[in-house]
mmCIF file of N, CA and C in Angstrom:
data_model
loop_
_atom_site.group_PDB
_atom_site.id
_atom_site.type_symbol
_atom_site.label_atom_id
_atom_site.label_comp_id
_atom_site.label_asym_id
_atom_site.label_seq_id
_atom_site.Cartn_x
_atom_site.Cartn_y
_atom_site.Cartn_z
ATOM 1 N N MET A 8 0.816 -1.202 -0.121
ATOM 2 C CA MET A 8 0.050 -0.070 0.085
ATOM 3 C C MET A 8 1.289 1.285 0.183
ATOM 4 N N SER A 9 0.833 2.518 -0.786
ATOM 5 C CA SER A 9 0.708 3.253 -0.852
ATOM 6 C C SER A 9 0.968 4.822 0.661
ATOM 7 N N ALA A 10 1.497 5.621 0.421
ATOM 8 C CA ALA A 10 1.278 5.874 2.119
ATOM 9 C C ALA A 10 0.127 6.842 1.780
ATOM 10 N N LEU A 11 -0.130 7.299 -0.188
ATOM 11 C CA LEU A 11 -1.773 7.806 0.291
ATOM 12 C C LEU A 11 -2.869 6.955 0.932
ATOM 13 N N GLN A 12 -2.942 5.639 0.273
ATOM 14 C CA GLN A 12 -3.752 4.588 0.660
ATOM 15 C C GLN A 12 -3.498 4.260 1.881
ATOM 16 N N GLN A 13 -2.295 4.694 3.024
ATOM 17 C CA GLN A 13 -2.637 4.389 4.528
ATOM 18 C C GLN A 13 -1.937 5.791 4.785
ATOM 19 N N GLY A 14 -1.989 6.946 4.885
ATOM 20 C CA GLY A 14 -2.721 8.253 5.566
ATOM 21 C C GLY A 14 -3.818 8.933 5.939
ATOM 22 N N PRO A 15 -3.381 9.492 6.370
ATOM 23 C CA PRO A 15 -4.498 10.455 7.195
ATOM 24 C C PRO A 15 -5.430 10.727 6.522
ATOM 25 N N GLN A 16 -4.883 11.058 5.241
ATOM 26 C CA GLN A 16 -6.099 12.238 3.852
ATOM 27 C C GLN A 16 -6.629 10.953 3.390
ATOM 28 N N CYS A 17 -5.944 8.924 3.482
ATOM 29 C CA CYS A 17 -7.164 8.998 2.779
ATOM 30 C C CYS A 17 -8.093 7.824 4.116
ATOM 31 N N GLN A 18 -7.717 7.713 5.178
ATOM 32 C CA GLN A 18 -8.534 7.451 6.235
ATOM 33 C C GLN A 18 -9.530 8.302 6.087
ATOM 34 N N LEU A 19 -9.132 10.310 6.681
ATOM 35 C CA LEU A 19 -10.090 10.759 6.977
ATOM 36 C C LEU A 19 -11.502 10.740 5.237
ATOM 37 N N TRP A 20 -11.035 11.113 3.839
ATOM 38 C CA TRP A 20 -11.749 10.579 3.065
ATOM 39 C C TRP A 20 -12.948 9.454 3.359
ATOM 40 N N LYS A 21 -12.320 8.042 3.570
ATOM 41 C CA LYS A 21 -13.346 7.370 3.776
ATOM 42 C C LYS A 21 -14.306 7.491 4.811
ATOM 43 N N THR A 22 -13.920 8.592 5.774
ATOM 44 C CA THR A 22 -14.975 8.913 6.888
ATOM 45 C C THR A 22 -16.015 9.355 6.518
ATOM 46 N N ILE A 23 -15.412 10.410 5.831
ATOM 47 C CA ILE A 23 -16.428 11.116 5.287
ATOM 48 C C ILE A 23 -17.268 11.122 3.750
ATOM 49 N N GLU A 24 -16.908 9.401 3.167
ATOM 50 C CA GLU A 24 -18.402 8.964 2.747
ATOM 51 C C GLU A 24 -18.935 7.884 3.550
ATOM 52 N N ASP A 25 -17.835 7.432 4.269
ATOM 53 C CA ASP A 25 -18.700 7.257 5.803
ATOM 54 C C ASP A 25 -20.345 7.101 5.482
ATOM 55 N N LEU A 26 -20.145 9.038 6.371
ATOM 56 C CA LEU A 26 -21.103 10.144 7.072
ATOM 57 C C LEU A 26 -21.621 10.362 5.897
ATOM 58 N N ILE A 27 -20.973 10.585 4.659
ATOM 59 C CA ILE A 27 -22.355 11.524 3.511
ATOM 60 C C ILE A 27 -22.572 10.167 2.300
ATOM 61 N N GLY A 28 -21.868 9.488 2.848
ATOM 62 C CA GLY A 28 -22.579 8.690 1.519
ATOM 63 C C GLY A 28 -21.244 8.183 0.342
ATOM 64 N N PRO A 29 -21.239 7.105 -1.004
ATOM 65 C CA PRO A 29 -20.194 7.329 -1.858
ATOM 66 C C PRO A 29 -19.726 8.039 -2.969
ATOM 67 N N ALA A 30 -18.768 8.707 -2.723
ATOM 68 C CA ALA A 30 -18.388 9.789 -4.069
ATOM 69 C C ALA A 30 -18.701 9.349 -5.633
ATOM 70 N N SER A 31 -19.171 8.847 -5.632
ATOM 71 C CA SER A 31 -19.794 7.732 -7.275
ATOM 72 C C SER A 31 -21.355 8.894 -6.757
ATOM 73 N N ASN A 32 -22.120 8.540 -5.541
ATOM 74 C CA ASN A 32 -23.076 8.996 -5.538
ATOM 75 C C ASN A 32 -23.717 11.220 -5.314
ATOM 76 N N TRP A 33 -21.755 11.286 -5.792
ATOM 77 C CA TRP A 33 -21.989 12.607 -5.425
ATOM 78 C C TRP A 33 -22.403 13.348 -6.989
ATOM 79 N N PRO A 34 -22.832 14.621 -6.514
ATOM 80 C CA PRO A 34 -22.573 15.499 -8.198
ATOM 81 C C PRO A 34 -21.190 15.207 -9.138
ATOM 82 N N PRO A 35 -20.585 15.280 -10.212
ATOM 83 C CA PRO A 35 -19.415 15.018 -10.280
ATOM 84 C C PRO A 35 -18.457 16.234 -10.177
ATOM 85 N N LYS A 36 -19.047 18.105 -10.084
ATOM 86 C CA LYS A 36 -18.698 18.969 -10.205
ATOM 87 C C LYS A 36 -18.435 19.064 -7.980
ATOM 88 N N ILE A 37 -18.979 18.480 -7.294
ATOM 89 C CA ILE A 37 -19.178 18.839 -6.390
ATOM 90 C C ILE A 37 -17.453 17.600 -5.851
ATOM 91 N N ARG A 38 -17.466 16.227 -6.265
ATOM 92 C CA ARG A 38 -16.014 15.648 -6.161
ATOM 93 C C ARG A 38 -14.692 16.275 -6.802
ATOM 94 N N ARG A 39 -15.682 17.353 -8.183
ATOM 95 C CA ARG A 39 -13.917 18.025 -8.832
ATOM 96 C C ARG A 39 -13.661 18.590 -7.802
ATOM 97 N N LEU A 40 -14.786 19.693 -6.355
ATOM 98 C CA LEU A 40 -14.436 20.537 -5.815
ATOM 99 C C LEU A 40 -13.957 20.113 -4.355
ATOM 100 N N PHE A 41 -14.651 18.812 -4.391
ATOM 101 C CA PHE A 41 -14.032 18.298 -2.870
ATOM 102 C C PHE A 41 -12.121 18.148 -2.341
ATOM 103 N N TRP A 42 -11.328 18.346 -3.809
ATOM 104 C CA TRP A 42 -10.342 17.626 -4.262
ATOM 105 C C TRP A 42 -9.514 18.595 -4.551
ATOM 106 N N SER A 43 -10.364 20.498 -4.499
ATOM 107 C CA SER A 43 -9.536 21.191 -5.301
ATOM 108 C C SER A 43 -8.817 21.948 -3.977
ATOM 109 N N ARG A 44 -8.005 22.501 -3.542
ATOM 110 C CA ARG A 44 -7.758 23.883 -2.539
ATOM 111 C C ARG A 44 -7.825 25.206 -2.917
ATOM 112 N N ASP A 45 -7.604 25.625 -4.916
ATOM 113 C CA ASP A 45 -7.549 26.582 -4.791
ATOM 114 C C ASP A 45 -9.310 26.678 -5.768
ATOM 115 N N LEU A 46 -10.292 27.835 -4.789
ATOM 116 C CA LEU A 46 -11.818 27.912 -5.000
ATOM 117 C C LEU A 46 -11.855 28.786 -5.217
ATOM 118 N N ASN A 47 -12.589 29.682 -5.961
ATOM 119 C CA ASN A 47 -12.600 30.837 -5.650
ATOM 120 C C ASN A 47 -14.093 30.811 -5.243
ATOM 121 N N ASP A 48 -14.596 31.858 -4.054
ATOM 122 C CA ASP A 48 -16.214 32.770 -4.099
ATOM 123 C C ASP A 48 -17.428 31.691 -4.083
ATOM 124 N N PHE A 49 -17.389 31.939 -5.173
ATOM 125 C CA PHE A 49 -18.529 30.834 -5.709
ATOM 126 C C PHE A 49 -18.313 29.325 -5.723
ATOM 127 N N SER A 50 -17.388 28.933 -5.777
ATOM 128 C CA SER A 50 -17.009 27.380 -5.251
ATOM 129 C C SER A 50 -17.292 27.111 -3.704
ATOM 130 N N ARG A 51 -16.900 27.925 -2.901
ATOM 131 C CA ARG A 51 -16.743 27.849 -1.651
ATOM 132 C C ARG A 51 -18.045 27.490 -0.870
ATOM 133 N N ARG A 52 -19.379 28.627 -1.705
ATOM 134 C CA ARG A 52 -20.347 28.720 -1.250
ATOM 135 C C ARG A 52 -21.481 27.597 -1.746
ATOM 136 N N ILE A 53 -20.530 26.960 -3.178
ATOM 137 C CA ILE A 53 -21.635 25.476 -3.849
ATOM 138 C C ILE A 53 -20.435 24.099 -2.888
ATOM 139 N N LEU A 54 -19.590 24.513 -2.536
ATOM 140 C CA LEU A 54 -19.029 23.288 -1.289
ATOM 141 C C LEU A 54 -19.752 23.815 -0.328
ATOM 142 N N SER A 55 -19.668 24.615 0.395
ATOM 143 C CA SER A 55 -20.535 25.259 1.763
ATOM 144 C C SER A 55 -21.765 24.121 1.715
ATOM 145 N N ALA A 56 -22.244 24.907 0.388
ATOM 146 C CA ALA A 56 -23.932 24.227 1.021
ATOM 147 C C ALA A 56 -23.996 22.612 0.647
ATOM 148 N N PHE A 57 -23.319 22.252 0.448
ATOM 149 C CA PHE A 57 -23.279 20.830 -0.127
ATOM 150 C C PHE A 57 -22.803 20.092 1.422
ATOM 151 N N VAL A 58 -21.826 20.237 2.222
ATOM 152 C CA VAL A 58 -21.139 20.080 3.477
ATOM 153 C C VAL A 58 -22.415 20.081 4.194
ATOM 154 N N PHE A 59 -22.984 21.343 4.672
ATOM 155 C CA PHE A 59 -24.091 21.837 5.212
ATOM 156 C C PHE A 59 -25.437 21.342 5.474
ATOM 157 N N VAL A 60 -25.866 20.575 3.650
ATOM 158 C CA VAL A 60 -26.968 20.116 3.135
ATOM 159 C C VAL A 60 -27.293 18.815 3.157
ATOM 160 N N ASN A 61 -25.878 18.010 3.575
ATOM 161 C CA ASN A 61 -25.786 16.349 3.912
ATOM 162 C C ASN A 61 -24.885 16.437 5.076
ATOM 163 N N GLY A 62 -24.952 16.975 6.250
ATOM 164 C CA GLY A 62 -24.976 16.829 7.825
ATOM 165 C C GLY A 62 -23.533 16.184 8.152
ATOM 166 N N LEU A 63 -22.306 17.380 7.147
ATOM 167 C CA LEU A 63 -21.651 16.560 7.266
ATOM 168 C C LEU A 63 -21.053 17.162 8.704
ATOM 169 N N ASN A 64 -19.907 17.425 10.146
ATOM 170 C CA ASN A 64 -19.518 18.088 10.471
ATOM 171 C C ASN A 64 -18.402 19.627 10.147
ATOM 172 N N PRO A 65 -18.357 20.981 10.566
ATOM 173 C CA PRO A 65 -18.158 21.375 9.499
ATOM 174 C C PRO A 65 -16.143 21.355 10.017
ATOM 175 N N ALA A 66 -16.229 20.901 11.423
ATOM 176 C CA ALA A 66 -14.778 20.820 11.656
ATOM 177 C C ALA A 66 -14.104 19.781 11.086
ATOM 178 N N ILE A 67 -15.028 18.058 10.948
ATOM 179 C CA ILE A 67 -14.432 16.955 9.747
ATOM 180 C C ILE A 67 -14.178 17.775 8.667
ATOM 181 N N PHE A 68 -15.160 18.326 7.846
ATOM 182 C CA PHE A 68 -14.232 19.289 6.477
ATOM 183 C C PHE A 68 -13.200 20.611 6.655
ATOM 184 N N MET A 69 -13.422 21.314 7.942
ATOM 185 C CA MET A 69 -12.330 21.289 7.617
ATOM 186 C C MET A 69 -10.696 20.436 7.936
ATOM 187 N N GLU A 70 -10.945 19.798 8.767
ATOM 188 C CA GLU A 70 -9.909 18.840 8.405
ATOM 189 C C GLU A 70 -9.547 18.318 7.595
ATOM 190 N N TRP A 71 -9.869 18.023 5.920
ATOM 191 C CA TRP A 71 -10.109 17.754 5.424
ATOM 192 C C TRP A 71 -9.419 19.116 4.935
ATOM 193 N N GLY A 72 -9.745 20.505 4.723
ATOM 194 C CA GLY A 72 -9.170 21.486 4.390
ATOM 195 C C GLY A 72 -8.197 21.495 4.318
ATOM 196 N N HIS A 73 -7.465 21.103 5.779
ATOM 197 C CA HIS A 73 -5.843 21.388 6.171
ATOM 198 C C HIS A 73 -5.482 20.787 5.797
ATOM 199 N N ILE A 74 -6.138 19.033 5.208
ATOM 200 C CA ILE A 74 -4.707 18.400 4.564
ATOM 201 C C ILE A 74 -4.530 18.527 3.661
ATOM 202 N N ILE A 75 -5.556 19.004 2.651
ATOM 203 C CA ILE A 75 -5.218 18.969 1.414
ATOM 204 C C ILE A 75 -4.782 20.471 1.077
ATOM 205 N N GLY A 76 -4.749 21.382 1.767
ATOM 206 C CA GLY A 76 -3.974 22.673 1.244
ATOM 207 C C GLY A 76 -4.428 23.334 1.498
ATOM 208 N N PHE A 77 -6.336 23.381 1.773
ATOM 209 C CA PHE A 77 -6.639 25.387 1.939
ATOM 210 C C PHE A 77 -5.859 26.283 2.307
ATOM 211 N N SER A 78 -5.626 27.532 1.656
ATOM 212 C CA SER A 78 -5.120 28.759 2.753
ATOM 213 C C SER A 78 -6.042 29.001 4.040
ATOM 214 N N ASP A 79 -5.491 29.406 3.867
ATOM 215 C CA ASP A 79 -5.633 30.333 5.887
ATOM 216 C C ASP A 79 -6.668 31.246 4.748
ATOM 217 N N TYR A 80 -7.127 32.507 4.251
ATOM 218 C CA TYR A 80 -8.570 32.913 3.955
ATOM 219 C C TYR A 80 -9.432 32.008 2.985
ATOM 220 N N THR A 81 -9.102 30.857 2.786
ATOM 221 C CA THR A 81 -10.569 30.634 2.137
ATOM 222 C C THR A 81 -11.366 29.453 4.002
ATOM 223 N N CYS A 82 -10.138 28.797 4.219
ATOM 224 C CA CYS A 82 -9.796 28.574 5.971
ATOM 225 C C CYS A 82 -11.346 29.236 6.366
ATOM 226 N N LYS A 83 -10.797 31.124 6.832
ATOM 227 C CA LYS A 83 -11.466 31.622 7.236
ATOM 228 C C LYS A 83 -13.173 31.480 6.473
ATOM 229 N N HIS A 84 -13.195 31.801 5.314
ATOM 230 C CA HIS A 84 -14.351 32.205 4.305
ATOM 231 C C HIS A 84 -15.168 30.599 5.234
ATOM 232 N N PHE A 85 -14.932 29.498 4.494
ATOM 233 C CA PHE A 85 -15.702 28.583 4.944
ATOM 234 C C PHE A 85 -16.106 28.856 6.100
ATOM 235 N N ASN A 86 -15.293 29.302 7.303
ATOM 236 C CA ASN A 86 -16.050 28.743 8.589
ATOM 237 C C ASN A 86 -17.008 29.715 8.778
ATOM 238 N N SER A 87 -17.040 31.286 8.453
ATOM 239 C CA SER A 87 -18.120 31.882 8.365
ATOM 240 C C SER A 87 -19.053 31.401 7.908
ATOM 241 N N LEU A 88 -18.856 30.761 7.016
ATOM 242 C CA LEU A 88 -20.087 30.179 5.495
ATOM 243 C C LEU A 88 -20.537 29.468 6.474
ATOM 244 N N PHE A 89 -20.019 28.870 7.690
ATOM 245 C CA PHE A 89 -21.120 27.881 8.182
ATOM 246 C C PHE A 89 -21.398 28.157 9.184
ATOM 247 N N GLU A 90 -20.558 29.823 9.634
ATOM 248 C CA GLU A 90 -21.333 29.980 10.710
ATOM 249 C C GLU A 90 -22.897 30.668 10.827
ATOM 250 N N MET A 91 -22.379 31.545 9.460
ATOM 251 C CA MET A 91 -23.723 32.447 8.740
ATOM 252 C C MET A 91 -24.836 30.945 8.283
ATOM 253 N N PHE A 92 -24.855 29.888 7.697
ATOM 254 C CA PHE A 92 -26.082 28.571 7.940
ATOM 255 C C PHE A 92 -26.267 27.720 8.925
ATOM 256 N N GLU A 93 -25.746 28.002 10.083
ATOM 257 C CA GLU A 93 -25.975 27.689 10.980
ATOM 258 C C GLU A 93 -27.105 28.319 12.235
ATOM 259 N N SER A 94 -26.863 29.355 11.716
ATOM 260 C CA SER A 94 -27.492 31.182 12.755
ATOM 261 C C SER A 94 -29.027 30.778 11.546
ATOM 262 N N GLY A 95 -28.719 30.745 10.681
ATOM 263 C CA GLY A 95 -30.599 30.289 9.531
ATOM 264 C C GLY A 95 -29.305 31.344 8.991
ATOM 265 N N TYR A 96 -29.516 31.870 8.754
ATOM 266 C CA TYR A 96 -28.735 33.462 7.788
ATOM 267 C C TYR A 96 -28.112 33.161 6.266
ATOM 268 N N TYR A 97 -28.415 32.985 5.396
ATOM 269 C CA TYR A 97 -27.761 32.702 4.033
ATOM 270 C C TYR A 97 -28.979 32.715 2.990
ATOM 271 N N ASP A 98 -27.932 32.888 1.545
ATOM 272 C CA ASP A 98 -29.096 32.746 0.531
ATOM 273 C C ASP A 98 -30.067 32.184 0.247
ATOM 274 N N PRO A 99 -30.807 32.458 0.257
ATOM 275 C CA PRO A 99 -32.354 32.158 0.246
ATOM 276 C C PRO A 99 -32.365 30.943 -1.261
ATOM 277 N N ARG A 100 -31.225 31.319 -2.381
ATOM 278 C CA ARG A 100 -31.844 30.639 -3.612
ATOM 279 C C ARG A 100 -29.893 29.248 -3.222
ATOM 280 N N LEU A 101 -29.602 29.394 -2.180
ATOM 281 C CA LEU A 101 -28.444 28.450 -2.458
ATOM 282 C C LEU A 101 -28.900 27.052 -1.902
ATOM 283 N N TYR A 102 -28.684 26.298 -2.635
ATOM 284 C CA TYR A 102 -29.354 25.096 -2.592
ATOM 285 C C TYR A 102 -28.079 23.787 -2.668
ATOM 286 N N ALA A 103 -27.922 22.575 -1.758
ATOM 287 C CA ALA A 103 -27.600 21.065 -2.807
ATOM 288 C C ALA A 103 -27.642 20.656 -3.161
ATOM 289 N N TYR A 104 -27.244 19.560 -3.495
ATOM 290 C CA TYR A 104 -27.644 18.323 -4.024
ATOM 291 C C TYR A 104 -27.762 16.819 -2.367
ATOM 292 N N ASN A 105 -28.679 16.517 -1.254
ATOM 293 C CA ASN A 105 -28.924 15.928 -0.643
ATOM 294 C C ASN A 105 -28.707 13.872 -1.187
ATOM 295 N N ILE A 106 -27.111 13.834 -0.345
ATOM 296 C CA ILE A 106 -27.483 12.167 -0.855
ATOM 297 C C ILE A 106 -28.021 11.804 0.471
ATOM 298 N N ALA A 107 -28.440 11.403 0.573
ATOM 299 C CA ALA A 107 -29.484 10.269 2.169
ATOM 300 C C ALA A 107 -30.596 10.524 1.034
ATOM 301 N N MET A 108 -30.759 11.757 0.877
ATOM 302 C CA MET A 108 -32.798 12.120 0.604
ATOM 303 C C MET A 108 -32.864 11.914 -1.125
ATOM 304 N N ASP A 109 -31.916 12.061 -2.186
ATOM 305 C CA ASP A 109 -31.818 11.252 -3.256
ATOM 306 C C ASP A 109 -31.755 13.242 -3.896
ATOM 307 N N ARG A 110 -31.880 13.705 -3.396
ATOM 308 C CA ARG A 110 -32.738 14.887 -3.872
ATOM 309 C C ARG A 110 -31.911 16.661 -3.553
ATOM 310 N N TYR A 111 -32.446 17.713 -4.644
ATOM 311 C CA TYR A 111 -31.433 18.513 -4.602
ATOM 312 C C TYR A 111 -32.238 19.163 -3.608
ATOM 313 N N GLU A 112 -31.926 19.965 -2.726
ATOM 314 C CA GLU A 112 -32.455 21.049 -1.580
ATOM 315 C C GLU A 112 -32.226 22.041 -0.755
ATOM 316 N N TYR A 113 -32.496 22.865 -1.230
ATOM 317 C CA TYR A 113 -31.878 24.575 -0.183
ATOM 318 C C TYR A 113 -31.281 23.927 1.078
ATOM 319 N N LEU A 114 -31.089 25.487 1.704
ATOM 320 C CA LEU A 114 -30.656 24.985 2.740
ATOM 321 C C LEU A 114 -31.467 24.767 4.444
ATOM 322 N N ASN A 115 -32.718 25.032 3.708
ATOM 323 C CA ASN A 115 -33.372 24.724 5.075
ATOM 324 C C ASN A 115 -34.230 23.907 4.741
ATOM 325 N N GLY A 116 -33.611 23.143 4.145
ATOM 326 C CA GLY A 116 -34.072 21.736 3.915
ATOM 327 C C GLY A 116 -35.428 20.630 2.572
ATOM 328 N N THR A 117 -35.693 22.476 2.129
ATOM 329 C CA THR A 117 -37.077 22.445 1.205
ATOM 330 C C THR A 117 -36.960 21.937 0.049
ATOM 331 N N PRO A 118 -37.816 21.125 -0.538
ATOM 332 C CA PRO A 118 -37.531 20.167 -1.740
ATOM 333 C C PRO A 118 -36.441 21.333 -2.568
ATOM 334 N N LYS A 119 -36.230 21.254 -3.282
ATOM 335 C CA LYS A 119 -36.061 22.398 -5.457
ATOM 336 C C LYS A 119 -36.628 21.170 -5.884
ATOM 337 N N HIS A 120 -37.453 22.165 -6.868
ATOM 338 C CA HIS A 120 -38.428 21.865 -7.867
ATOM 339 C C HIS A 120 -38.144 22.326 -9.225
#
């Protein structure tokens, strides 16, 4: 086994898939974004919405970001977004694919039609 296959990145990735569901069920764009360390503002919003809608603990996601090399600015932005989502303040147009429910939904859990 290579170091990557048994290292912290692989272990955390397996944990994330156990919590959310297999990446093969994720939208392709989300799979690409999850492995990107250089994310623009819009991409961070899309990815944070996916994390929130699927109930992934933000601390686990931020640990993932640390492992793959998110910048300090990116980490601060994600933390800010998660704080806003938790407080109920977010763009009402923001939605993401909920793996467990097999549907797109807004951050408040309402299905997107």
